[in-house]
XYZ file of C-alpha atoms in Angstrom:
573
model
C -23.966 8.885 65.527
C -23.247 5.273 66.099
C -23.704 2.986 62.875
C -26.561 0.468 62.586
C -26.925 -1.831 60.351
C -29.484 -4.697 59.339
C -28.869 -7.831 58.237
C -31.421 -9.804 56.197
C -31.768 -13.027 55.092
C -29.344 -14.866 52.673
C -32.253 -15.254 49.833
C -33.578 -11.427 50.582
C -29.691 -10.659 50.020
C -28.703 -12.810 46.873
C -29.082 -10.651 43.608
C -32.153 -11.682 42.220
C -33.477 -13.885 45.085
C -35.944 -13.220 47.382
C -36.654 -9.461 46.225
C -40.011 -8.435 44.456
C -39.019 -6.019 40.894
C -40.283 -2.819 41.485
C -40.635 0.358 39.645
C -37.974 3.223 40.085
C -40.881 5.353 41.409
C -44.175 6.122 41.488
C -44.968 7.723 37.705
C -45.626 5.274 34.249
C -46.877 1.726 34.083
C -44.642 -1.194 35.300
C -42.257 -2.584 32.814
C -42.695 -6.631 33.024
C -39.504 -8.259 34.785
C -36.782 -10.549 33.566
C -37.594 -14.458 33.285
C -36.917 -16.568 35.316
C -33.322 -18.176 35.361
C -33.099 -21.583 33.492
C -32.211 -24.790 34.593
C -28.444 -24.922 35.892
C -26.043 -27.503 34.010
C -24.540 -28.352 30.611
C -26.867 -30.180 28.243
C -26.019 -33.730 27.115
C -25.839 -33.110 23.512
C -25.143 -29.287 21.727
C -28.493 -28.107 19.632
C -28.370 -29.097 15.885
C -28.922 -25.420 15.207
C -26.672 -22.500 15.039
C -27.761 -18.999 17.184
C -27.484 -16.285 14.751
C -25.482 -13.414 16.371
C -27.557 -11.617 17.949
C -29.210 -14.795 20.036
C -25.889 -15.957 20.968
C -24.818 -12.510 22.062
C -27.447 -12.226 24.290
C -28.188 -15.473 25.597
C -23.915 -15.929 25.828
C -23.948 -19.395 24.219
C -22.492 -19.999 21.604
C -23.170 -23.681 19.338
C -21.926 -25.023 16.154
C -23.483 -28.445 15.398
C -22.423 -32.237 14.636
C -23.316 -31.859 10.790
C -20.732 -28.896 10.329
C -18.219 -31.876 11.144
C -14.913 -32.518 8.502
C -13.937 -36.078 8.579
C -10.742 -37.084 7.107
C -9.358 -40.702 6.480
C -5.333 -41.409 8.399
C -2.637 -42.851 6.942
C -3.398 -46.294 7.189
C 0.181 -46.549 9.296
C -1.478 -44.415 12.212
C -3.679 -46.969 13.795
C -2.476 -48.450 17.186
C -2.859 -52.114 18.228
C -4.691 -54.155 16.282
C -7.301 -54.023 13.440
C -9.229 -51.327 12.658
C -12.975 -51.688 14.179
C -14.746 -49.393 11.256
C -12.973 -47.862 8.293
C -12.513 -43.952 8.017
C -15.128 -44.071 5.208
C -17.810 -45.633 7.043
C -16.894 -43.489 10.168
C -20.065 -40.935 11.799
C -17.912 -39.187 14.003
C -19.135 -35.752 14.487
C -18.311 -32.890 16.560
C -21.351 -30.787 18.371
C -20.056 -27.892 20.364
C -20.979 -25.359 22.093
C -19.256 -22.100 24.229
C -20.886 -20.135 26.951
C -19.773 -16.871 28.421
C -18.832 -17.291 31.919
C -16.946 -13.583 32.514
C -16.086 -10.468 30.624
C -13.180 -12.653 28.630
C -13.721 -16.179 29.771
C -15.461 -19.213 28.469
C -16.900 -22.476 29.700
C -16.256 -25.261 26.268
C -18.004 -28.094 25.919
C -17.907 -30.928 22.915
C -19.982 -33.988 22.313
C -18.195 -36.697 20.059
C -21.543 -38.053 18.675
C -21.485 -41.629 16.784
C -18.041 -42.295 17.925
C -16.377 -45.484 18.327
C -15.665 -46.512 21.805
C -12.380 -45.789 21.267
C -9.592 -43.358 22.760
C -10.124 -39.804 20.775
C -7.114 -37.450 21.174
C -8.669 -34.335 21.371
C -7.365 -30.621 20.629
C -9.013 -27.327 21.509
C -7.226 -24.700 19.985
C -8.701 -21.222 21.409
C -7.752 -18.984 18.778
C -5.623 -16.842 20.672
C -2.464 -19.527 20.141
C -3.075 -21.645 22.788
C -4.626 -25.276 22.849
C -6.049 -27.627 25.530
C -5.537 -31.596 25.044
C -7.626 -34.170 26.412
C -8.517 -37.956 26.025
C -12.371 -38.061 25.944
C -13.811 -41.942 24.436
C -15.797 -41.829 21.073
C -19.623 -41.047 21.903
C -18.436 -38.987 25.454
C -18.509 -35.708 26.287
C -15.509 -33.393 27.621
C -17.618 -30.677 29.450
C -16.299 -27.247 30.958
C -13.261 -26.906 30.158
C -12.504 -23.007 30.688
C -9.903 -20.383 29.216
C -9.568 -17.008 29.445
C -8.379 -14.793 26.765
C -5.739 -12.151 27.344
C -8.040 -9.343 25.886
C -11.680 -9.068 24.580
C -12.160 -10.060 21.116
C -13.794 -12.232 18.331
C -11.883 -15.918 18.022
C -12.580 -18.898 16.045
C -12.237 -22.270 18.183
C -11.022 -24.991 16.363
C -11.284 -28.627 17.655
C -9.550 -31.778 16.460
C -10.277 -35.119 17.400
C -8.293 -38.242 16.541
C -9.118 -42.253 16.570
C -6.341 -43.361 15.278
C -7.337 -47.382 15.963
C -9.868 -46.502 12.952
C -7.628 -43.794 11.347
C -10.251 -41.041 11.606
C -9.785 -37.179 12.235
C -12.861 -35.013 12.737
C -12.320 -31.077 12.924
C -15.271 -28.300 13.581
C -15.383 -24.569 14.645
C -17.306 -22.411 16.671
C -17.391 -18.539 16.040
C -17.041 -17.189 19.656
C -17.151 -13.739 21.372
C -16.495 -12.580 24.085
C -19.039 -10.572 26.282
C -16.765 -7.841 27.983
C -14.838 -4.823 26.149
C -12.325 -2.417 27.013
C -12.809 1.675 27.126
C -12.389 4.273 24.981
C -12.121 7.949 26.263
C -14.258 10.551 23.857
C -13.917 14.350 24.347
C -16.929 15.203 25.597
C -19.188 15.909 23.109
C -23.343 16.432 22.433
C -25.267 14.034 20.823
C -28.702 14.849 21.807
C -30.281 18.140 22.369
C -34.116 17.886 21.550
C -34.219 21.557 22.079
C -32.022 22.394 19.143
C -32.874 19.387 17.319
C -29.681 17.471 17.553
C -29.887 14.196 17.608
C -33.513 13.550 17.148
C -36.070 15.481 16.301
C -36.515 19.510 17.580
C -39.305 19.161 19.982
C -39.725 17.575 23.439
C -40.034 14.055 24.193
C -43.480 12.781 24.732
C -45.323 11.262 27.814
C -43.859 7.946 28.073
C -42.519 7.941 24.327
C -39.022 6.922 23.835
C -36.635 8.605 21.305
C -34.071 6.844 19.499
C -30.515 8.288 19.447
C -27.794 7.131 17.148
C -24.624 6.148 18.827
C -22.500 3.774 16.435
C -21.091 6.559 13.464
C -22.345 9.793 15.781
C -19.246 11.705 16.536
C -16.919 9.384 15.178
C -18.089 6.505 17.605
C -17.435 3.219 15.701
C -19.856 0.422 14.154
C -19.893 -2.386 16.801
C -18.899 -0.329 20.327
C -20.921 -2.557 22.854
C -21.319 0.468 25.292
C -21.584 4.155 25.407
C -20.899 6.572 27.994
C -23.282 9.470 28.108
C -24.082 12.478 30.480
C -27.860 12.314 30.268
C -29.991 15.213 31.239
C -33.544 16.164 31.350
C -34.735 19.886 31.342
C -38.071 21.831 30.623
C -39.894 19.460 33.259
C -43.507 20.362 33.897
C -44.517 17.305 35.821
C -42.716 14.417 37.851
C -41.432 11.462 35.882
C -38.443 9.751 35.264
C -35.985 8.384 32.339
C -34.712 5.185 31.361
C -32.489 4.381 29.052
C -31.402 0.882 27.309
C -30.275 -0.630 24.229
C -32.326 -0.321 20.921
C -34.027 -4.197 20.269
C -35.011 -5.132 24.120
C -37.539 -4.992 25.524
C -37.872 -1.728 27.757
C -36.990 -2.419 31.426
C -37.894 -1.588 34.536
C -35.025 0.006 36.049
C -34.327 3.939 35.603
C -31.530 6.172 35.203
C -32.628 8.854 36.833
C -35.876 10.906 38.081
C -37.315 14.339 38.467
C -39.730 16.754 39.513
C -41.893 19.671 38.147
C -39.379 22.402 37.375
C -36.331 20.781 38.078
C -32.816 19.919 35.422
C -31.608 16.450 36.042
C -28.601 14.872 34.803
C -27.393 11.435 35.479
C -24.661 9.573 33.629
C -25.350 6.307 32.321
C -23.413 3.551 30.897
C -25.941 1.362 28.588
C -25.516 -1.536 26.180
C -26.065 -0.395 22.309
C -28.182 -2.288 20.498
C -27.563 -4.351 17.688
C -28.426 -1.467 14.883
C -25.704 0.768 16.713
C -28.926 2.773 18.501
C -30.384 3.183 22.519
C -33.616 4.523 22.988
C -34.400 7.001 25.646
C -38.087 6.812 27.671
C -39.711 9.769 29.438
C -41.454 7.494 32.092
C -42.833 10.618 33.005
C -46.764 12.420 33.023
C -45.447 15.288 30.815
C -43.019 16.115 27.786
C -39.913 16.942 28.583
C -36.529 17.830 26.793
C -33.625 15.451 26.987
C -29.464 15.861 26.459
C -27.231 13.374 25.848
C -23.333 14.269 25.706
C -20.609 11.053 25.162
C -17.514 10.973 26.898
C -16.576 7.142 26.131
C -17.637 4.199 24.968
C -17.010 0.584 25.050
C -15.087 -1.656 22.599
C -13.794 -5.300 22.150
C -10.969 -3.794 19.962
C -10.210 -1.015 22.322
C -7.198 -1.179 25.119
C -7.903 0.288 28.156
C -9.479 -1.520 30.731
C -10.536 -0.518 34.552
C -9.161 -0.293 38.063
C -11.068 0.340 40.794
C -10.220 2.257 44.370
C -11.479 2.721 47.533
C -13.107 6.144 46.731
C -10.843 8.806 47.558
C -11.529 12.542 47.416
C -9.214 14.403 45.417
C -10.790 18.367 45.772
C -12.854 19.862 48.247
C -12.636 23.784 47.718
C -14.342 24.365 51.147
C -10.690 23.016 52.926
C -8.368 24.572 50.240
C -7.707 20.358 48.825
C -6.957 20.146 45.539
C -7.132 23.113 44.641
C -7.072 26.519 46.348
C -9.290 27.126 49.183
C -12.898 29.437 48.476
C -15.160 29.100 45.714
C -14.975 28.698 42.082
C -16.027 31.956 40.790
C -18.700 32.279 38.193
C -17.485 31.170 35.013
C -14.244 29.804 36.207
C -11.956 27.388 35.811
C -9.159 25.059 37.513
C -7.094 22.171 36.951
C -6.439 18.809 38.967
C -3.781 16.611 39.368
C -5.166 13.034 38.344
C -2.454 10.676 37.941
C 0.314 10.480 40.451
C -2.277 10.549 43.264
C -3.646 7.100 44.851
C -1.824 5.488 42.574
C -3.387 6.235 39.382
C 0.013 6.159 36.870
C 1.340 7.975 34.189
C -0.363 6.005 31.387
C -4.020 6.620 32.448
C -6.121 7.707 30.016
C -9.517 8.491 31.858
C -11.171 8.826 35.426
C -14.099 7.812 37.127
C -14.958 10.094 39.512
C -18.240 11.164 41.730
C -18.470 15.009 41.214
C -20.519 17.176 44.131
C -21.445 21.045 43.900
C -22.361 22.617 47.227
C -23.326 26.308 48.529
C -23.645 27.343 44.887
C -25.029 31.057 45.055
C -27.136 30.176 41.845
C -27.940 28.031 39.494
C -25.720 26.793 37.182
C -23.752 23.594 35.800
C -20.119 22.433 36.133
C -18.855 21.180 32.944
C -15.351 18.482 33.690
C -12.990 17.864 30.443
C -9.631 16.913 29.584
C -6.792 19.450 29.956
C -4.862 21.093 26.940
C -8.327 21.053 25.393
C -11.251 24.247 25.299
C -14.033 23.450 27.436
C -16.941 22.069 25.264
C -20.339 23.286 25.021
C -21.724 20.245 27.600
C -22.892 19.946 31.103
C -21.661 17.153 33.456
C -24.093 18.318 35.978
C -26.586 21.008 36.750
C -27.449 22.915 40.255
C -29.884 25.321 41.215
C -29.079 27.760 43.811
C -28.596 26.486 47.406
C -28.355 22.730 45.933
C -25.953 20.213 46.816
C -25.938 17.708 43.991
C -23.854 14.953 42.876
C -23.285 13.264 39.949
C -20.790 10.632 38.362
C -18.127 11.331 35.416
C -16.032 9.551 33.648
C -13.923 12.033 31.580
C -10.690 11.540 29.737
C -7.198 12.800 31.199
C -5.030 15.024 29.509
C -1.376 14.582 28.181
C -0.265 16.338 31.303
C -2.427 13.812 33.983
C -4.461 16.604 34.733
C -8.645 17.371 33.977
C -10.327 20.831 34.396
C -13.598 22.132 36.055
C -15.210 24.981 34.423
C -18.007 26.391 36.472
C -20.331 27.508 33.901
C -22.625 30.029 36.764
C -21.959 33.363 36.988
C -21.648 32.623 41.084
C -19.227 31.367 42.912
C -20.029 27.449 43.947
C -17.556 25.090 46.230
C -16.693 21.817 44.050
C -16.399 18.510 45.779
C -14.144 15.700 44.009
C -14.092 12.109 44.704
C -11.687 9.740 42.640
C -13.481 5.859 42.095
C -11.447 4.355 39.773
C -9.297 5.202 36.299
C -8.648 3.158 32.795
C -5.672 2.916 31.192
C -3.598 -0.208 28.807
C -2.142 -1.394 31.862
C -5.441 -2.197 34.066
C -6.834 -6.075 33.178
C -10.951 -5.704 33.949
C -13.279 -6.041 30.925
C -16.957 -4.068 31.224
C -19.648 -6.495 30.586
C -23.690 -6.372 30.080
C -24.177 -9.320 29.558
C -25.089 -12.075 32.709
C -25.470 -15.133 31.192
C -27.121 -18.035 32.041
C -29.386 -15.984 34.862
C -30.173 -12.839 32.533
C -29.530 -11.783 29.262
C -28.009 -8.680 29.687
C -28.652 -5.119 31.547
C -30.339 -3.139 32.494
C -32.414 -4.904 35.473
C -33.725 -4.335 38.930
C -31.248 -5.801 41.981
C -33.333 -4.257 44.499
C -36.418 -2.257 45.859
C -36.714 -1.591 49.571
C -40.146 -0.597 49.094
C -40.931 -4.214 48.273
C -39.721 -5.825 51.252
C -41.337 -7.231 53.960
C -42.128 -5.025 56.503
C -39.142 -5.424 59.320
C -37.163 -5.697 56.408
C -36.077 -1.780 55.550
C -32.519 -1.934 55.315
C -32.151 1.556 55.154
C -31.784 2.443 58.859
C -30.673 6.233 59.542
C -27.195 6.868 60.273
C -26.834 2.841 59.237
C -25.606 0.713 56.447
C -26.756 -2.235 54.581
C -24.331 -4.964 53.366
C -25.537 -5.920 49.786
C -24.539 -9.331 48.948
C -23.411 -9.267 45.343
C -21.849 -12.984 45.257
C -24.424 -14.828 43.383
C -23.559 -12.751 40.309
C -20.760 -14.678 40.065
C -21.097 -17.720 41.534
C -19.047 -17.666 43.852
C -15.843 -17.987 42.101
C -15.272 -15.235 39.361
C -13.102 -11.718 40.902
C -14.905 -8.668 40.220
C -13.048 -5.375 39.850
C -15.865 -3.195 40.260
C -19.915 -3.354 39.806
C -21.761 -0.563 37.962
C -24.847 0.038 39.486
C -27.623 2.999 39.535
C -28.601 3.393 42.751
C -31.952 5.633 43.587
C -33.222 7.043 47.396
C -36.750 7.689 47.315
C -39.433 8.748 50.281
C -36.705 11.178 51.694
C -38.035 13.333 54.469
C -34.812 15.749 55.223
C -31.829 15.911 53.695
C -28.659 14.033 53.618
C -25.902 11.453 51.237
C -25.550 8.148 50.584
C -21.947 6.437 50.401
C -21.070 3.219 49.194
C -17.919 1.246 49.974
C -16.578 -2.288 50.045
C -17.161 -4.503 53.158
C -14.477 -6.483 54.322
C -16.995 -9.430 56.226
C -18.888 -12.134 54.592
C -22.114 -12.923 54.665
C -21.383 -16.002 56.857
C -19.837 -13.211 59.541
C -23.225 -11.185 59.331
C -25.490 -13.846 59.743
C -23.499 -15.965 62.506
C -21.610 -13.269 64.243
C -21.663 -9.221 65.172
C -18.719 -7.893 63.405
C -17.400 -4.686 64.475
C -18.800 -1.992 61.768
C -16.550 -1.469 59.057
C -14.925 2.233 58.922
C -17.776 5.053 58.081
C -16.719 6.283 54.269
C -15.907 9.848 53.904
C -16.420 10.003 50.322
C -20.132 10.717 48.891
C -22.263 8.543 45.816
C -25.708 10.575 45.744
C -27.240 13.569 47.899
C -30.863 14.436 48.866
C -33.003 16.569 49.974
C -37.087 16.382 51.559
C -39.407 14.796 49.288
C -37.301 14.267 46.135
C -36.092 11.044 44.870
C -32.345 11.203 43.654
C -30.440 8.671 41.671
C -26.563 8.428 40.412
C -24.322 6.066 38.481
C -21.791 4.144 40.923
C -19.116 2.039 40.145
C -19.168 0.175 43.568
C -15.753 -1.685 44.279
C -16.894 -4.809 46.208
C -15.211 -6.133 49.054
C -13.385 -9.676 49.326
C -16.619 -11.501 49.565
C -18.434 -9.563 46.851
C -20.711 -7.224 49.565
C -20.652 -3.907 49.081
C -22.072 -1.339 51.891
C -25.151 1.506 50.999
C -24.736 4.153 53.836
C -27.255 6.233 54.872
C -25.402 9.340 56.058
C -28.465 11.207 57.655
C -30.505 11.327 60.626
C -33.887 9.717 58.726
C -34.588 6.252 56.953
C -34.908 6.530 53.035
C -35.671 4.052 50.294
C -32.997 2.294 48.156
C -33.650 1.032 44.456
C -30.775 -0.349 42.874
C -30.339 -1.432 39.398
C -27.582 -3.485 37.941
C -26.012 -1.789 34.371
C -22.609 -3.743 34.457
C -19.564 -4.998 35.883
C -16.250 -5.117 35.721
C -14.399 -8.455 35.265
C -10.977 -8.893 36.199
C -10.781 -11.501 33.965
């Protein structure tokens, strides 16, 4: 089938631009959107008033104000050229500051010298991480952007100094900074919520569009002040259609999902959400009927952790139908087998988890593949669930064993074949930081990047057999590498089967718009697959091409819907 694609306007394709919010599908009341972004460009002076944490983490500026200023008189013998113009005593020199997040471990600095004389100030910005920046900035200026990236994640205090030394005057203040990205932490997979046994929350099933709070920070030895958790999230005991969302305890419930289902069917989906301030998320059943929800952890995210993420160009590791990976046939009811992680596609020795994109096809029944480290028992959770005849993806991240390797247990008492596609792998020696947090456009995930159904009609980018280039550059602006996006992508209004698969594009936008590049390679790998009438959603960790675009491919013979919501990214630095 020869590949179409369509290519849309610049606005229609710029995150946030130009596309309508939308709900993830047709069940519960709309969710209101995100504000609008605010105005672009530093202000003149830094507020007189401090953000308590919580603002500052979610807004991503930081302030400390003039009046926290510490003036101390020179040594008389320190003033250059002439007479002093104002003693040290009768000196108002103060120091308003003020930090905004600009990546997962990067900063944009900015200080006002208010009240100073119209002098030379030698200023110092110490970072602390043990480096400094110097500049010459004239009493009553202001230096603006000056940017530094830490090394790794963390909490710093950043100190500035500024010197007149014609009136003998030093001024020092501090700012309390953090920084919005954090680095992984693998978790043996274990359950945290099982409403049907009570674990977790209460023993009973989750109301009509009722959330239910789950407890991350100090559940299953999950520390105080993780920034992100990694669940498996499934719902069972379905009765009507509906879907799920999940997002940090404190916001405001959005309008993105995490994944849908119908009357009768189990539905997992993994998710990678923010935790809110009180170390909680809460879970909404966005759906007409009560349902039962299960939430198992395999990671979570951590500005004192040290792994960090590399992404690849998805690569398929297993596929029992053609003997790769593992030996050729089935995995038989209630078996289990092992595969070689690191070593391959150049994941090395020192990784300590995978993200993959896991597939079940032909299963003779129903059932549920469970994927953990080896060297360890397989634990009592799911990483996803099939019914006979399905084919049904879903994405894992799951820690790798001592020996590189992770095992599959199928946990049917059929025999199912087991598709494997590698997307990426942490480990101390990759660089990117995971960050929630957008600032200065949003405050933080989860949010809608894009409905289909709200287009303009002409506008359906979701041709059959075709691919649509999603423009991801105005995340960034333009200027800020991204390892990897982590998106939840949803196909709704199927009419026959078929998969999605998502790649980077090598083009820009500029070669789309004023050119007809030759389409880029069709990806083997698979992100999500579907069948008539039922809307299907999955985690991806999309690896972007060299102009930030990454490529949704509709691998079937009929046009579908996309909804895609933004939960993250990876910044390389």
């Amino acid at each position: 089938m020869r590949s179409r694609r369509l290519v849309v306007s610049a606005a229609a394709l710029a995150v946030g631009i130009g596309l309508v919010p939308g709900t993830a599908q047709a069940t519960g009341p709309a969710t209101p959107g995100v504000s609008a972004p605010p105005p672009e460009g530093t202000p003149d002076a830094a507020p007189d008033a401090t953000a308590d944490e919580a603002s500052a983490a979610e807004s991503g500026s930081f302030r400390s104000p003039g009046e926290k200023t510490v003036r101390t008189a020179l040594p008389s013998g320190t003033a250059k050229g002439g007479s002093a113009q104002a003693s040290a005593s009768a000196s108002k020199l103060e120091l308003g500051m003020w930090a905004d997040i600009r990546t997962a471990r990067s900063v944009s600095f900015g200080v006002n010298l208010y009240n100073g004389e119209p002098v030379p100030h030698e200023v110092t910005i110490a970072w602390g991480d043990g480096t400094t920046h110097q500049a010459t900035v004239t009493g009553g200026d202001i230096l603006r952007d000056v940017r530094h990236t830490y090394s790794r994640p963390g909490d710093y205090t950043i100190s500035v100094t500024a010197t007149d030394t014609v009136n003998h005057v030093q001024a020092v203040n501090q700012l309390q900074f953090s920084t919005a990205g954090s680095f992984f932490v693998p978790h043996a997979p274990t359950r945290l919520l099982d409403t049907r046994a009570g674990i977790g929350a209460a023993k009973a099933k989750v109301a009509a569009y009722t959330p239910v709070r789950l407890k991350i920070a100090g559940s299953a030895k999950v520390p105080a002040g993780v920034a992100a958790v990694v669940l498996n999230v499934t719902v069972t005991n379905t009765t009507a259609a509906g879907h799920v969302s999940v997002y940090p305890s404190g916001r405001e419930r959005p309008e993105s999902s995490n994944l849908n289902y119908a009357t009768g069917q189990t539905v997992p989906n993994q998710v990678i959400v923010p935790v809110g301030k009180d170390g909680y998320i809460e879970l909404y059943n966005g759906g007409w009927k009560a349902v039962d929800l299960l939430a198992d952890v395999t990671g979570y995210f951590d500005r004192a952790a040290d792994d960090g993420y590399t992404s690849l160009n998805p690569a398929r590791f297993v596929d029992t139908r053609e003997g790769l990976g593992t030996a050729r046939g089935q995995v038989a009811g209630q078996g289990t087998f092992g595969v070689q992680i690191t070593g391959r596609s150049g994941i090395p020795a020192g990784a300590t988890a995978v993200a993959l994109n896991v597939t079940v096809t032909n299963p003779r029944e129903a059932g549920h593949l469970t994927v953990f480290p080896s060297g360890q028992a397989a634990p009592s959770t799911s990483s996803l669930n099939f019914t006979a005849g399905q084919t049904v993806a879903n994405s894992v991240i799951v820690p790798v064993g001592a020996d590189g390797k992770i095992n599959i247990r199928n946990g049917a008492w059929a025999g199912t074949d087991v598709i494997v596609d590698v997307v990426g792998y942490y480990g101390a020696g990759s660089k990117a930081a995971f960050t929630s947090t957008t600032p200065g456009i949003w405050k933080g995930a989860p949010w809608r990047l894009m409905d289909s159904r709200r287009l303009p009609a002409g506008s359906w980018p979701c041709l059959a057999g075709g691919y649509f280039p999603m423009n991801l550059d105005s995340m960034n602006r333009g200027d800020l590498p991204i390892e990897a996006y982590v998106l939840n992508v949803t196909v709704a209004a199927t009419t026959g089967a078929g998969h999605l698969s998502v790649a980077p594009d090598p083009y820009s936008m500029d070669a789309y718009r004023n050119g007809r590049p030759v389409p880029p390679p069709r990806p083997t790998s698979s992100a999500l697959n579907w069948t008539a009438g039922k809307d299907v959603s999955n985690l991806v960790q999309a690896k972007p091409g060299p102009h930030e675009i990454v490529d949704l491919w509709n691998q079937s013979s009929r046009e579908v819907h996309y909804i895609v919501d933004w939960f993250g990214e990876y910044d390389a630095y």
